[in-house]
Coordinates of C-alpha atoms and ligand atoms in Angstrom, one line a residue:
X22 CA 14.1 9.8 2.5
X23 CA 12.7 7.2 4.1
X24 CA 14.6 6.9 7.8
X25 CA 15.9 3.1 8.9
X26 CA 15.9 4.3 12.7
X27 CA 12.4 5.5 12.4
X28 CA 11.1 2.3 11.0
X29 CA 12.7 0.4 13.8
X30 CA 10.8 2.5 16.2
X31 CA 7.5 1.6 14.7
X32 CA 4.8 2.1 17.4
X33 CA 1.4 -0.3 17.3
X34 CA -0.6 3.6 18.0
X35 CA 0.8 5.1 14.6
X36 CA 0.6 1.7 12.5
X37 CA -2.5 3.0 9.8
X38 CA -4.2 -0.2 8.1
X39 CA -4.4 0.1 4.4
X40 CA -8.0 -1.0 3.0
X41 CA -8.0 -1.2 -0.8
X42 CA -10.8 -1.2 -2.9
X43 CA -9.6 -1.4 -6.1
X44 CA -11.7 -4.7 -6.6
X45 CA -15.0 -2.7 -5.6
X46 CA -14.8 0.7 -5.3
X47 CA -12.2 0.7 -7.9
X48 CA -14.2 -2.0 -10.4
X49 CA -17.0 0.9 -10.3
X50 CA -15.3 3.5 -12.5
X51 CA -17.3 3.7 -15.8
X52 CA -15.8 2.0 -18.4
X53 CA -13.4 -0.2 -16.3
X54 CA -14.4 -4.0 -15.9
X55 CA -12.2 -7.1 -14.5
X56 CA -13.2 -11.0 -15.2
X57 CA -12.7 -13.5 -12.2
X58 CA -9.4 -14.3 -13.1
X59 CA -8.2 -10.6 -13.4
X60 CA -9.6 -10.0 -9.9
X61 CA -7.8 -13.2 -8.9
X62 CA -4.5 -11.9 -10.0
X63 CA -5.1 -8.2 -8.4
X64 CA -6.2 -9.9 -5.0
X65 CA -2.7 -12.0 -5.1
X66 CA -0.3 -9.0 -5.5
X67 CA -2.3 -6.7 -2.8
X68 CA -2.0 -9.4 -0.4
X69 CA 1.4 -10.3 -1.3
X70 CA 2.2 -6.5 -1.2
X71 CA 1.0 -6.1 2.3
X72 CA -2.3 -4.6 2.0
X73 CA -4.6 -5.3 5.4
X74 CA -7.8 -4.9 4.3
X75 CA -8.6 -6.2 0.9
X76 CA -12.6 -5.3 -0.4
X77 CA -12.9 -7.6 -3.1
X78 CA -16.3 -6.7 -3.7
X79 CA -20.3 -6.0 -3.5
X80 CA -21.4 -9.6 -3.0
X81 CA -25.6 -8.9 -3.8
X82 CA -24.6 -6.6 -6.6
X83 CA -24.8 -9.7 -8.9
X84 CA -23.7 -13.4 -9.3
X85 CA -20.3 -12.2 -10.7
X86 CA -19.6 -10.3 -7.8
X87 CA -20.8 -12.5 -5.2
X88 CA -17.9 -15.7 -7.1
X89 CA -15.3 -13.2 -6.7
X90 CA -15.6 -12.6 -3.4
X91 CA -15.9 -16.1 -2.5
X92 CA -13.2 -17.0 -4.6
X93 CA -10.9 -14.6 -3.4
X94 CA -11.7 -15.1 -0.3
X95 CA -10.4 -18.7 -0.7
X96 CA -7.0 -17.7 -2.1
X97 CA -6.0 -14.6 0.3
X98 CA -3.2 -15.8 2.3
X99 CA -2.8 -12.7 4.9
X100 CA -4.8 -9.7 4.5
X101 CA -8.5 -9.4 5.9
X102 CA -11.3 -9.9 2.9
X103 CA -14.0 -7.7 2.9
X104 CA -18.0 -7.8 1.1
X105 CA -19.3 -4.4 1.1
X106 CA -23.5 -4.6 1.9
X107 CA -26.0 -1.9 1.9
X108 CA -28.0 -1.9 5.3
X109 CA -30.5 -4.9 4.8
X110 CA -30.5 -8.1 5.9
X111 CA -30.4 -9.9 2.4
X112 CA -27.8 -7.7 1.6
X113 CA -25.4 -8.7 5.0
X114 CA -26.6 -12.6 4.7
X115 CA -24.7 -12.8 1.3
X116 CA -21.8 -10.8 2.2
X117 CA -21.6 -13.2 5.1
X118 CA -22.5 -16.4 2.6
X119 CA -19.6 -15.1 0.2
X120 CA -17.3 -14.4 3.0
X121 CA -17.4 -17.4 4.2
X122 CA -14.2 -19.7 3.2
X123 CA -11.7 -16.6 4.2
X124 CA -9.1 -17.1 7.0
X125 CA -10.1 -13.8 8.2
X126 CA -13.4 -11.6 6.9
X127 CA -14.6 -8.2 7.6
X128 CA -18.3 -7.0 6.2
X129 CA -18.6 -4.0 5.5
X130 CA -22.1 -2.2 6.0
X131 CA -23.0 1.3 4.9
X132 CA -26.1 3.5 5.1
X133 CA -26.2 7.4 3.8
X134 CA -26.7 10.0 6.8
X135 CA -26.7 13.6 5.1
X136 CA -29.8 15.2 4.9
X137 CA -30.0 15.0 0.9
X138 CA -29.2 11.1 0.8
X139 CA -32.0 10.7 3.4
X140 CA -34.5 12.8 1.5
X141 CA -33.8 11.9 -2.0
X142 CA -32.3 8.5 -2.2
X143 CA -33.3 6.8 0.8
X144 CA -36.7 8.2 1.5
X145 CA -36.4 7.5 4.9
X146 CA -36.6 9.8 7.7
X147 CA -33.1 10.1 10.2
X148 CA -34.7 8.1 12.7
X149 CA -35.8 5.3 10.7
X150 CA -31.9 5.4 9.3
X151 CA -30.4 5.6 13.2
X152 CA -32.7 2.3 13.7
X153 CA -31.0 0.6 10.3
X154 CA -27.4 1.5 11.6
X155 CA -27.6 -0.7 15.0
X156 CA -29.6 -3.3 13.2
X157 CA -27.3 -3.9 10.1
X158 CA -24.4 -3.8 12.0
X159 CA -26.1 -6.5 14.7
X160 CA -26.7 -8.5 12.1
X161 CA -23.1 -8.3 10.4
X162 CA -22.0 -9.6 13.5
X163 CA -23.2 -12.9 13.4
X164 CA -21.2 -13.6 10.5
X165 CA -18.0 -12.0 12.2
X166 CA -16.5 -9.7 15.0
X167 CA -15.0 -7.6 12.5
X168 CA -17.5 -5.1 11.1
X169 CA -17.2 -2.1 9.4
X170 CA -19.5 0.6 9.6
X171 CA -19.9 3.9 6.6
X172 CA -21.8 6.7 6.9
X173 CA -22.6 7.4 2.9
X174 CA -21.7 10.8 2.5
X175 CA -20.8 11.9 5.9
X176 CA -19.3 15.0 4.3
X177 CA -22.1 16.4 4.0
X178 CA -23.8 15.3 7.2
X179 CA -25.4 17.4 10.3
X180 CA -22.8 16.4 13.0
X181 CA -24.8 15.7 15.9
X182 CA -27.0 13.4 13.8
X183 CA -23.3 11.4 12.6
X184 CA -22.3 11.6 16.0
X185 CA -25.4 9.7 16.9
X186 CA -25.3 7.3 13.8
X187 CA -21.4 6.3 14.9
X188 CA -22.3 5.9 18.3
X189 CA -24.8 3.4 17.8
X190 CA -22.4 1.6 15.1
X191 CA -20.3 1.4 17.9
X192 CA -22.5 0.2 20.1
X193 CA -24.4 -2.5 18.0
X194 CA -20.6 -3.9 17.9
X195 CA -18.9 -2.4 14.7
X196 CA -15.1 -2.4 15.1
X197 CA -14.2 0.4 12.2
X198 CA -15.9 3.1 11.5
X199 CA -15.5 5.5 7.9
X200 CA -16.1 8.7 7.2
X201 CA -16.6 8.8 3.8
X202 CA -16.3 12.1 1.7
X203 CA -18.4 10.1 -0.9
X204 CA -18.6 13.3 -3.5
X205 CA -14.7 14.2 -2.7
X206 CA -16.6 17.8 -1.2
X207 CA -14.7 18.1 1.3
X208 CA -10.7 19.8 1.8
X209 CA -8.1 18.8 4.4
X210 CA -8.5 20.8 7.4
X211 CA -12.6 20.4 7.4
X212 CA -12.0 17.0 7.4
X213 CA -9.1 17.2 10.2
X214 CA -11.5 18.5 12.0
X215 CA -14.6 16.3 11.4
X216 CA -12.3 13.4 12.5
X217 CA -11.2 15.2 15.6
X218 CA -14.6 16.0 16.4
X219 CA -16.0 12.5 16.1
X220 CA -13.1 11.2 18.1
X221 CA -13.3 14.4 21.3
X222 CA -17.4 14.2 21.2
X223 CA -18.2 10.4 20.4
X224 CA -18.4 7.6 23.5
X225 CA -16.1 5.0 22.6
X226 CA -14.4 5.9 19.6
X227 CA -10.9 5.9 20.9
X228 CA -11.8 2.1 20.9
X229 CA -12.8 1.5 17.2
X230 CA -10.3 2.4 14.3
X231 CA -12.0 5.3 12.5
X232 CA -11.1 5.3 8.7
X233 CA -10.7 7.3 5.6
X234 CA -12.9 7.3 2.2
X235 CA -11.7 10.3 0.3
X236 CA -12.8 10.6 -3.2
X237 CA -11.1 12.8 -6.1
X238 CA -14.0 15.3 -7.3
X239 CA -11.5 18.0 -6.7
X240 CA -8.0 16.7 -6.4
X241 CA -7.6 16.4 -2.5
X242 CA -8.5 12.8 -1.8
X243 CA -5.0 11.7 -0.5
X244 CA -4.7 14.8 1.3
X245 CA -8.1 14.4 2.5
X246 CA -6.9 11.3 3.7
X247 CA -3.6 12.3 5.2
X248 CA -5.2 15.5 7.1
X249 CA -7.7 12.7 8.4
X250 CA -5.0 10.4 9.6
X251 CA -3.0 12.8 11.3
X252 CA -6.6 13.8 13.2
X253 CA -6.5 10.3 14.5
X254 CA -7.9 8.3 11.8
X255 CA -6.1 4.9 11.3
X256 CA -7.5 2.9 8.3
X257 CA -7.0 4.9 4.9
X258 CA -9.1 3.5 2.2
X259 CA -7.9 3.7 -1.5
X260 CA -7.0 2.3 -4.7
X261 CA -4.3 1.3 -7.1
X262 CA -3.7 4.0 -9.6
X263 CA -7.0 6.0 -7.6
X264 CA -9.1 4.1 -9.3
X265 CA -12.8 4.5 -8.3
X266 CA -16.5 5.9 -9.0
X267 CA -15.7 9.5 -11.1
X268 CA -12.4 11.2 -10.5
X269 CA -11.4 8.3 -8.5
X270 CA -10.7 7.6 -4.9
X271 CA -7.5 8.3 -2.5
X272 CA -4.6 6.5 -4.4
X273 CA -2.7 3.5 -2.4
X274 CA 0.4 4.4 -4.0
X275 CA 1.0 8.1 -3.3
X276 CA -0.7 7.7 0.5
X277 CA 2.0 4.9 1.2
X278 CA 4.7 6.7 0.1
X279 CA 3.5 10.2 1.3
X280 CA 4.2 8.3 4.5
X281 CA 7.0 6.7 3.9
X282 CA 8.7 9.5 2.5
X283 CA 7.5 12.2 4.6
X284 CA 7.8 10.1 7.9
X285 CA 9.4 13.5 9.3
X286 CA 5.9 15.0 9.2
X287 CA 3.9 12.2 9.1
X288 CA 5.1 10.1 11.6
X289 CA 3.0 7.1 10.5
X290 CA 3.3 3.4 9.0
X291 CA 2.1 0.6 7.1
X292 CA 2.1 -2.6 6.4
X293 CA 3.0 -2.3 2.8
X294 CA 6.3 -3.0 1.0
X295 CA 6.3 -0.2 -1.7
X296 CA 8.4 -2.4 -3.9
X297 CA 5.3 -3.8 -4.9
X298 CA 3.7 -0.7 -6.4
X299 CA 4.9 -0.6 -9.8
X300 CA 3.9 -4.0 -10.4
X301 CA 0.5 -3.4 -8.9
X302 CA 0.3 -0.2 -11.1
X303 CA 0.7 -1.8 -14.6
X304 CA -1.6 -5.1 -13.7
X305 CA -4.5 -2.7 -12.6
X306 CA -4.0 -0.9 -15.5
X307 CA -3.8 -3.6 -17.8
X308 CA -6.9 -5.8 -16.8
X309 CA -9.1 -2.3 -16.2
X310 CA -8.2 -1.3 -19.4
X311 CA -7.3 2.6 -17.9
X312 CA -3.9 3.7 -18.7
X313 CA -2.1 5.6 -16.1
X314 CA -1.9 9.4 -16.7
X315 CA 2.1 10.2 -18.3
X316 CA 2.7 12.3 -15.1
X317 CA 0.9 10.8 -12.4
X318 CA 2.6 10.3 -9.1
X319 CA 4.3 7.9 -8.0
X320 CA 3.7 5.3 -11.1
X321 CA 3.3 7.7 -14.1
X322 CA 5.5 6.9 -16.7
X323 CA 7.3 10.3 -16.1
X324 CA 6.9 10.0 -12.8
X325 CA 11.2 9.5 -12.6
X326 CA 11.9 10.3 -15.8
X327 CA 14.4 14.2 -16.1
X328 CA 13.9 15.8 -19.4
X329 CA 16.0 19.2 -19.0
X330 CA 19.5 19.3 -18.7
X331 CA 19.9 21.1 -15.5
X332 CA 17.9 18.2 -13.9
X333 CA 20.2 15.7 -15.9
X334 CA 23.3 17.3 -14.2
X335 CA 22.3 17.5 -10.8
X336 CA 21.0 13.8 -11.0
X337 CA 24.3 12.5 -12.3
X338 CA 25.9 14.4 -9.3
X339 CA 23.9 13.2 -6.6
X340 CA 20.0 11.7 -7.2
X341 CA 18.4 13.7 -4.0
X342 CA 19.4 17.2 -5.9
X343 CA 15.6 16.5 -7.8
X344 CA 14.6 12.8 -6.7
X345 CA 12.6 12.4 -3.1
X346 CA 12.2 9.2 -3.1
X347 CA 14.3 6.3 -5.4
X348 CA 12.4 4.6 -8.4
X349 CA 13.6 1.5 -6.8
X350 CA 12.1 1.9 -3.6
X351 CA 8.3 1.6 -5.8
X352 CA 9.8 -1.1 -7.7
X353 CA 11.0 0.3 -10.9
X354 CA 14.0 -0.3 -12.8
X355 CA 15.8 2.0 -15.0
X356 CA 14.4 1.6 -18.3
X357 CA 16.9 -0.2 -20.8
X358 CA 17.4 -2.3 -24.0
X359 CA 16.2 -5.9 -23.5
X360 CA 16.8 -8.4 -26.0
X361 CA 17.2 -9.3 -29.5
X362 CA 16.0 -11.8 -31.3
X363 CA 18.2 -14.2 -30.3
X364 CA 17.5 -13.9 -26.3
X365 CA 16.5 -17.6 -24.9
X366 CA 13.5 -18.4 -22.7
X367 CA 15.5 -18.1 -19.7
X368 CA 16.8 -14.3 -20.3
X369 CA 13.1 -13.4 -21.4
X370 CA 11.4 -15.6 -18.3
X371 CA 14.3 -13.6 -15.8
X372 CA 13.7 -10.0 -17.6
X373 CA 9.4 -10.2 -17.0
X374 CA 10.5 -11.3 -13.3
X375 CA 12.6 -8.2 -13.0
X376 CA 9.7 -6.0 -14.8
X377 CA 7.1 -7.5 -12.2
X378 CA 5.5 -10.5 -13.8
X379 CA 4.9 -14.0 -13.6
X380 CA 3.3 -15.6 -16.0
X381 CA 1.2 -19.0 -16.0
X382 CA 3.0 -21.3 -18.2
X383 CA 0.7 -21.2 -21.1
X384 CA 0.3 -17.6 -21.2
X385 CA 4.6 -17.7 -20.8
X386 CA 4.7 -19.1 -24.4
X387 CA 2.4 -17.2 -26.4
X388 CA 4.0 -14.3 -25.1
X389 CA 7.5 -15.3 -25.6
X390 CA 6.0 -15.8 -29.1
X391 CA 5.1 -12.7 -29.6
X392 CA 8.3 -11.2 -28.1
X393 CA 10.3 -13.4 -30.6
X394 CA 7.8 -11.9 -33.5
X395 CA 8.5 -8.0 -32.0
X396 CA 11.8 -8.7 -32.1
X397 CA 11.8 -10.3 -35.6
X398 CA 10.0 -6.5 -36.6
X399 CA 11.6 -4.5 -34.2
X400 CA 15.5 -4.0 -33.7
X401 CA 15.3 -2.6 -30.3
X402 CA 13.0 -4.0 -27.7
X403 CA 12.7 -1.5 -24.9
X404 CA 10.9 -2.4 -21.3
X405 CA 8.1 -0.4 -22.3
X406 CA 7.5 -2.8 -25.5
X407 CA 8.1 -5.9 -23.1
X408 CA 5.6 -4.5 -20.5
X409 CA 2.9 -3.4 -23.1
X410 CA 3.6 -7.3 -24.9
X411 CA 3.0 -8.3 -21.3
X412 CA -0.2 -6.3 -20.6
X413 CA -2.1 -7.5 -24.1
X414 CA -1.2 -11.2 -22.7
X415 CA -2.9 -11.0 -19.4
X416 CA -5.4 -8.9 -20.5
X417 CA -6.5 -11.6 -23.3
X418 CA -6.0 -14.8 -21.5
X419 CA -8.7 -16.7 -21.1
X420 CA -11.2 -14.1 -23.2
X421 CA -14.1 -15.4 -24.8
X422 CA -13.3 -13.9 -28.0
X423 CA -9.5 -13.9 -29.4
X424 CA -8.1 -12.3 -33.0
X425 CA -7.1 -15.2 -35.2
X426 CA -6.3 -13.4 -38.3
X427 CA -6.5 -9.9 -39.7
X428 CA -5.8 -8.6 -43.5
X429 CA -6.6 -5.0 -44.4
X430 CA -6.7 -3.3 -47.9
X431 CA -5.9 0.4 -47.5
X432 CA -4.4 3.4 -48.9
X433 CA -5.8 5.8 -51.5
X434 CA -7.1 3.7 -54.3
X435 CA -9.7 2.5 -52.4
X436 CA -11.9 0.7 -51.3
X437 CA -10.8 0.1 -48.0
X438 CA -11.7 -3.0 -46.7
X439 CA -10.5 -6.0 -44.2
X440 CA -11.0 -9.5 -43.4
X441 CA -11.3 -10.7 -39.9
X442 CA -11.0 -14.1 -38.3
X443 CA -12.2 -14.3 -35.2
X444 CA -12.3 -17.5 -32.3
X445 CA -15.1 -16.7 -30.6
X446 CA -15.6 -19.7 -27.2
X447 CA -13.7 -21.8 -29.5
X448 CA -15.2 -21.4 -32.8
X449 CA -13.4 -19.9 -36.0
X450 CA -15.3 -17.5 -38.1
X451 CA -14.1 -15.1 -41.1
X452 CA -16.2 -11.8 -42.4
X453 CA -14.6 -9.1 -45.0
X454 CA -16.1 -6.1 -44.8
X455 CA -16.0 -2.7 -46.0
X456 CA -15.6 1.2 -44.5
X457 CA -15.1 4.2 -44.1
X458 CA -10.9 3.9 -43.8
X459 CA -9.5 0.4 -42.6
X460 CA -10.1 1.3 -38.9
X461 CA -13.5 1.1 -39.4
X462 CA -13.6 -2.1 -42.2
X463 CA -11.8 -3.8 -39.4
X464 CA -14.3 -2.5 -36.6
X465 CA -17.2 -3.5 -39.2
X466 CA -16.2 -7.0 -39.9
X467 CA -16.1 -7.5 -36.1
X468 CA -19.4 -6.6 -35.4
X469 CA -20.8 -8.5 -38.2
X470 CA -19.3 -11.8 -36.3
X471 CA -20.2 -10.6 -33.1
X472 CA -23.4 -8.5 -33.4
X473 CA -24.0 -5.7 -31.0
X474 CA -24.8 -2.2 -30.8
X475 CA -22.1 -0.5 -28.9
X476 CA -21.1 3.0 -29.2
X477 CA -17.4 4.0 -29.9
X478 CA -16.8 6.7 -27.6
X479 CA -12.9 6.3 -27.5
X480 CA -10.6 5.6 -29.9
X481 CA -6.9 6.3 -29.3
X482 CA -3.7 5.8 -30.6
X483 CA -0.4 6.7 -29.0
X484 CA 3.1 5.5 -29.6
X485 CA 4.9 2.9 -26.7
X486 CA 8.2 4.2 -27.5
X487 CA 10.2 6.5 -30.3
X488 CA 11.2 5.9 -33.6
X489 CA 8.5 4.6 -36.8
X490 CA 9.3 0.9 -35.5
X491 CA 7.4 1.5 -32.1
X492 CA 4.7 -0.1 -31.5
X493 CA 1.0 1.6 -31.1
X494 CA -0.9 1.6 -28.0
X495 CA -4.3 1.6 -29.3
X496 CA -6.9 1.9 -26.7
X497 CA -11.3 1.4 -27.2
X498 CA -13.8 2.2 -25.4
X499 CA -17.6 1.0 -25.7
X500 CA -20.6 1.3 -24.8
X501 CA -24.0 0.4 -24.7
X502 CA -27.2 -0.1 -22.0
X503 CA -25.1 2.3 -19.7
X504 CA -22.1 -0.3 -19.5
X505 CA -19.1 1.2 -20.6
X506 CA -15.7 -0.9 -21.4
X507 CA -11.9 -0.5 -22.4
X508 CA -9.8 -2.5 -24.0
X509 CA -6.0 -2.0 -24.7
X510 CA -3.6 -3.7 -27.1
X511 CA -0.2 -2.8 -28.6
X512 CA 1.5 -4.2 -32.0
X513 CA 4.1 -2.5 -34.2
X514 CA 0.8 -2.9 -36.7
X515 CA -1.5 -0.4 -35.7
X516 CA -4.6 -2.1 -37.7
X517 CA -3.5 -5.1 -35.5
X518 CA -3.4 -3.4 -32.7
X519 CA -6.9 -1.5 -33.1
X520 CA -8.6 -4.6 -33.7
X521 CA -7.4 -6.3 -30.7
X522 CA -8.1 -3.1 -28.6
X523 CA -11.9 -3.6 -29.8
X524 CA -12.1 -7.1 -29.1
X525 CA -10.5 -6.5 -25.3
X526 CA -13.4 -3.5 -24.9
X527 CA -15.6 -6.3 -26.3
X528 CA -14.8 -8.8 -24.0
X529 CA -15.2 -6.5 -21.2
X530 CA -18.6 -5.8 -22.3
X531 CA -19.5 -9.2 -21.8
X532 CA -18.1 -9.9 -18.7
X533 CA -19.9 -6.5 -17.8
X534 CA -22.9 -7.6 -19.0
X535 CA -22.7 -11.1 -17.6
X536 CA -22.1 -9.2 -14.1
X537 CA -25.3 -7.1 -14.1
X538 CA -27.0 -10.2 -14.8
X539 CA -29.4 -10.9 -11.4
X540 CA -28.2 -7.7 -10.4
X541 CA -31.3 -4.8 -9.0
X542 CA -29.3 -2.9 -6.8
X543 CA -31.9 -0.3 -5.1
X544 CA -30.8 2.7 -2.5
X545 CA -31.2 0.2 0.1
Ligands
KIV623 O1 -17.9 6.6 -1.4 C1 -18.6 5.9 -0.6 O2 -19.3 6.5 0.2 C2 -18.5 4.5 -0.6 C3 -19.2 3.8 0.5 C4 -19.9 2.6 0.1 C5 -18.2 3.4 1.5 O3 -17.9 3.9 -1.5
ZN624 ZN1 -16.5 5.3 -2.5

């Protein structure tokens, strides 16, 4: 349990900065995709939440990437923003250019060091990548004093050569340096000891912040990260929900709260008020389209939840008998029945303020609209329909293409067909169309309004809560070129819901697609 006294004693040596990357790192798993606004609304809750360090994205990568940096960098109130930049000069110069209306800005400049990065991807020899190490971080500097400095796949690196490349990051001026374990290779005490190493063998690294970049491959990111920390690393880079590239990077809510809950044994802090979590959890998950795993610390749905009775017992006796930490302290409330059909604005507007959200006004009414049709459908409204209501709204605001109507003909006599209306940018169209089952009519008479050739590689249904009235949680996922995307949605119709899921996977697409645009990332 998390110890008032300690927190008091809070020492400036054991404070660890939190760098999240859900907006880059995180924004790179396949198949997850966030419009400007989406990113917008993550950016405001990390910096609201405390994060320090907020890496809102890979300004060359593309047009799309280089807005939302600039435009988040214009709205961050507290926390640092970051550009991430490969190690040329065009690359730093619009980081820099992006980075430029934040109140405070970090670039971020990486080059790979292992001897397999060099060879293959690179195609540069070690020396050549020393010289690029003090000359991209040089130049980052004239943008700002606060440079950060990778070594891609240090994992995997010969140590005297990383010793070498961190020395002359260090030198040329960069402020934190990262250790990457960029194919999650590594396991705690290896990378205890890399830390330690770098910190006993390299000239002036008990003056930068060394940091943390511990992906999932196989399961140990966060204690990767922890090991790393308690070996003298102070910056712990992650994600909401451990989003990220593959199995995903260290996740910002189980590192925080390893801490904060473990303080006995990790006798470290953070800036970050945990209360935040849950609501950080469900908006990542809802504008990425990934839905968090059932049992997934921290802010699975399970994640409190005590099935067998033993556990039911003890609980009503005393909650520390099989809870370490209180749902409240991440933010989430007991689950319970909401409203009827006869609950006002005010009592929905205070109920999606206790569940986390806060909605623009006109995305407010449509989905108190559609909480008054749930609850016309649906005796009981639980949280969980609220939050997935919720979800669907901020995930379709301001989408290019929106589901007017939808009328399906199913069932054995055959043939199954539907009728779609679609607002496409403004613009009404209708198609009927036939199939193999109404899924795929409705799937059909999409694709004939909006032609494309995606795959379907995902199609899932699952129920929000029990009982035939529940509503489905259908989620899509597309893809075509080598762009994936997911879409989400939830009705108490699954036909509804399925077409709305394939529209939001749709949408994503496009944003996708718009994103690449401009974009010819090389190794360097
Ligand atoms: O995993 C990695 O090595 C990265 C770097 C760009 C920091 O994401
Ligand atoms: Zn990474």
């Amino acid at each position: 349990m998390t110890d008032t006294n300690q927190k008091t004693r809070r020492n400036s040596q054991d404070k660890i900065v939190i760098f999240d990357t859900t907006l880059r790192d995180g924004e790179q798993s396949p198949g997850a995709s966030m419009t400007l606004s989406e990113k917008l609304q993550v950016a405001e809750v990390l910096d609201e939440m405390g994060v320090d360090v907020i890496e809102a994205g890979f300004p060359i990568a593309s047009n799309g990437d280089f807005e939302a940096v600039m435009e988040i960098a214009k709205i961050v109130k507290n926390s640092v923003v970051c550009g991430l930049s490969r190690a040329s000069n065009k690359d730093i110069d619009r980081a820099g250019e992006a980075l430029a209306p934040a109140k405070q800005s970090r670039i971020h400049t990486f080059i790979s060091t292992s001897p397999l990065h060099m060879k293959y991807k690179l195609q540069m020899e070690p020396e050549a990548v020393l010289e690029a190490v003090t000359q991209s971080v040089t130049r980052a500097r004239k943008y700002t004093d606060n440079v950060e400095w990778s070594a891609e796949d240090a994992t995997r690196t010969d140590h005297d050569f990383l010793c070498s490349c961190v020395e002359a990051a260090i030198k040329a001026g960069a402020t934190t340096i990262n250790i990457p374990d960029t194919v999650g290779y590594t396991v705690p005490e290896e990378y205890y000891e890399l830390i330690k190493m770098l910190i006993d063998k390299v000239p002036g690294a008990d003056d930068v912040i060394l940091s943390t970049h511990c992906h999932n491959d196989l399961g140990l990111a966060v204690a990767n990260s922890l090991a790393g920390v308690r070996a003298g690393a102070r910056q712990i880079e992650c994600t909401i929900n451990g989003m990220g590239e593959r199995a995903g990077n260290a996740a910002l809510e189980e590192v925080v709260m390893g801490m904060d809950t473990r303080s006995d044994v990790l006798p470290f802090w953070t800036n970050v008020d945990p209360v935040h979590i849950t609501k950080a959890s469900r908006l990542v998950s809802a504008v990425s389209g990934f839905p968090v795993q059932y049992n997934k610390a921290i802010v699975g749905q399970n994640a409190f939840a005590h099935e067998s009775g033993i556990h039911q017992d003890g609980m009503l006796k005393n909650n520390q008998t099989y809870e370490i930490m209180t749902p409240e302290s991440v933010g989430l409330r007991a689950s319970s029945l909401v409203m009827g059909k006869h609950s006002g604005r005010h009592a929905f507007k205070e109920k999606l303020k206790d569940l986390g959200y806060e909605l623009g006004d006109n995305a407010f009414q449509e989905a108190f609209q559609r909480f008054k049709d749930l609850a016309d459908k649906k005796k009981q409204v639980f949280d969980e329909d609220l939050i997935a209501l919720v979800d669907d709204e901020v995930s379709s605001e301001n989408a290019p293409i929106k589901l007017v109507s939808l009328t399906v003909y199913a069932g054995t006599g055959g043939p199954q067909k539907a009728t779609v209306t679609l607002d496409v940018e403004g613009e009404e169209t209708t198609r009927e169309s036939g199939g193999d089952g109404p899924v795929d009519a409705i799937f059909n008479a999409i694709r004939d309004i909006v032609p494309h050739e995606a795959r379907l590689p995902l199609y899932q249904v699952m129920a929000v809560t029990e009982g035939t009235d529940a509503q489905a949680d259908v989620m899509v996922r597309l893809e075509q070129d080598g762009f994936t995307a997911t879409g989400r949605s939830a009705d108490t119709d699954t036909m509804v819901a399925s077409a709305k899921a394939y529209i939001g996977a749709l949408n994503g697409m496009i944003a996708r697609q718009e994103k690449a645009v401009g974009s010819n990332l090389s190794a360097i």
